[in-house]
Amino acid sequence: MSLKAVLFDFNGVIINDEPIHEQLIEELLLAENLRSKREEIRKFCLGRSDRACLTDLLTYCGRTVTNSYLDQLIERKSLAYKQRLEQLEQLPIYPGLEEFIQHLQAADLKLALVTGAIRPEVELILNKIGLMEVFPVIVTGDDIILSKPEPEGYLLAVQGLNQVYPQLNLQPSDCLALEDTFVGIIAAQRADIQVVGIAHTYPLHLLQRWANWAVDRFGDLELDRIQKNFLQESLQSGVPLC
């Protein structure tokens, strides 16, 4: 069993925009005459799609909305998100990301992106930082029915990579996911994918309890170490070597 593909989460892994999303959700609730504490927003929203996040958060606040109204709320948030990004002098991309991707590409590892964010937001940022072509497969919140922690997005990414690379014969157990949240880690593991937790959102010691292994930053993700840990985890899980 060898590592063939690395699947990236987006918010909190590629771009440090979780605080922006939390603030926009708080503003959205205030516009609806609702209030929610920061820890409640994080509980319902970190790592999840806007649709799942807002549905559960509104229900928690005692509000039920139609699907069409929910679409309007998501659109309002997306517009505000784009406006907020335009005000930034520099996008908050995590240090070491591009160098890490270059190492993966040099090793001929296939890349995909699995996120609950909506596609226009993802493509806007990837185009701005010149990484759009790096990910031949991008699964967003627009493509899934069930948000993380369900494995649907990761399973769709594996299917997509097999369509792009028909000779790859990729299985979930050939992949490694990079996640910053508990729901993302659970989603990947439910898809039978090993997970590296990167401590951008939660402390390292908490991620170590959930992920196969964890690191503080991209600079800690050396390719030799990744491949060694991947093989060790495969052996410990009883996956037969091919």
Tab-separated table of C-alpha atoms in Angstrom, residues 101-184:
chain	number	residue	atom	x	y	z
A	101	ILE	CA	2.375	21.481	-2.697
A	102	GLN	CA	5.546	21.648	-4.796
A	103	HIS	CA	7.005	18.733	-2.824
A	104	LEU	CA	3.846	16.695	-3.382
A	105	GLN	CA	3.860	17.420	-7.098
A	106	ALA	CA	7.549	16.498	-7.365
A	107	ALA	CA	6.646	13.101	-5.855
A	108	ASP	CA	3.864	12.696	-8.459
A	109	LEU	CA	1.170	12.595	-5.802
A	110	LYS	CA	-2.279	13.522	-7.094
A	111	LEU	CA	-4.094	16.402	-5.417
A	112	ALA	CA	-7.726	17.197	-4.739
A	113	LEU	CA	-9.663	19.604	-2.578
A	114	VAL	CA	-12.639	18.677	-0.390
A	115	THR	CA	-14.516	21.501	1.302
A	116	GLY	CA	-17.901	22.623	2.521
A	117	ALA	CA	-17.275	26.107	1.104
A	118	ILE	CA	-19.240	27.089	-1.978
A	119	ARG	CA	-17.495	26.867	-5.337
A	120	PRO	CA	-17.417	30.584	-6.260
A	121	GLU	CA	-15.534	31.390	-3.030
A	122	VAL	CA	-13.055	28.550	-3.524
A	123	GLU	CA	-12.360	29.405	-7.155
A	124	LEU	CA	-12.031	33.105	-6.381
A	125	ILE	CA	-9.263	32.456	-3.875
A	126	LEU	CA	-7.472	29.728	-5.810
A	127	ASN	CA	-7.368	31.926	-8.899
A	128	LYS	CA	-6.033	34.856	-6.889
A	129	ILE	CA	-3.171	32.798	-5.440
A	130	GLY	CA	-2.424	30.916	-8.671
A	131	LEU	CA	-3.326	27.443	-7.398
A	132	MET	CA	-6.475	26.752	-9.400
A	133	GLU	CA	-4.725	24.373	-11.797
A	134	VAL	CA	-3.060	22.501	-8.927
A	135	PHE	CA	-6.326	20.773	-7.999
A	136	PRO	CA	-7.833	18.869	-10.949
A	137	VAL	CA	-10.630	17.723	-8.643
A	138	ILE	CA	-12.460	20.155	-6.359
A	139	VAL	CA	-15.450	18.998	-4.331
A	140	THR	CA	-17.336	21.884	-2.721
A	141	GLY	CA	-20.460	22.353	-0.658
A	142	ASP	CA	-22.396	22.763	-3.914
A	143	ASP	CA	-21.580	19.172	-4.888
A	144	ILE	CA	-22.688	17.332	-1.772
A	145	ILE	CA	-25.926	16.517	-0.018
A	146	LEU	CA	-24.417	15.611	3.344
A	147	SER	CA	-21.789	17.893	4.890
A	148	LYS	CA	-18.814	16.772	6.934
A	149	PRO	CA	-18.625	14.763	9.216
A	150	GLU	CA	-20.299	12.582	6.578
A	151	PRO	CA	-17.759	11.101	4.116
A	152	GLU	CA	-19.602	12.007	0.900
A	153	GLY	CA	-17.226	14.776	-0.163
A	154	TYR	CA	-14.134	12.616	0.246
A	155	LEU	CA	-15.667	9.684	-1.609
A	156	LEU	CA	-16.619	12.015	-4.469
A	157	ALA	CA	-13.027	13.277	-4.602
A	158	VAL	CA	-11.685	9.739	-4.967
A	159	GLN	CA	-14.178	9.099	-7.763
A	160	GLY	CA	-13.161	12.340	-9.433
A	161	LEU	CA	-9.453	11.534	-9.321
A	162	ASN	CA	-10.148	8.139	-10.883
A	163	GLN	CA	-11.974	9.891	-13.719
A	164	VAL	CA	-9.063	12.284	-14.271
A	165	TYR	CA	-6.451	9.528	-13.915
A	166	PRO	CA	-8.145	6.315	-15.158
A	167	GLN	CA	-5.003	4.197	-14.725
A	168	LEU	CA	-4.554	5.229	-11.100
A	169	ASN	CA	-7.093	2.754	-9.686
A	170	LEU	CA	-7.274	4.940	-6.601
A	171	GLN	CA	-8.837	3.599	-3.417
A	172	PRO	CA	-9.652	5.714	-0.335
A	173	SER	CA	-6.963	3.821	1.568
A	174	ASP	CA	-4.405	5.149	-0.962
A	175	CYS	CA	-5.178	8.722	0.103
A	176	LEU	CA	-4.177	11.090	2.858
A	177	ALA	CA	-6.413	13.963	3.986
A	178	LEU	CA	-5.258	17.221	5.522
A	179	GLU	CA	-7.793	18.617	7.991
A	180	ASP	CA	-7.973	21.227	10.746
A	181	THR	CA	-11.322	20.374	12.371
A	182	PHE	CA	-12.801	17.404	14.182
A	183	VAL	CA	-15.732	17.021	11.764
A	184	GLY	CA	-13.320	17.037	8.824
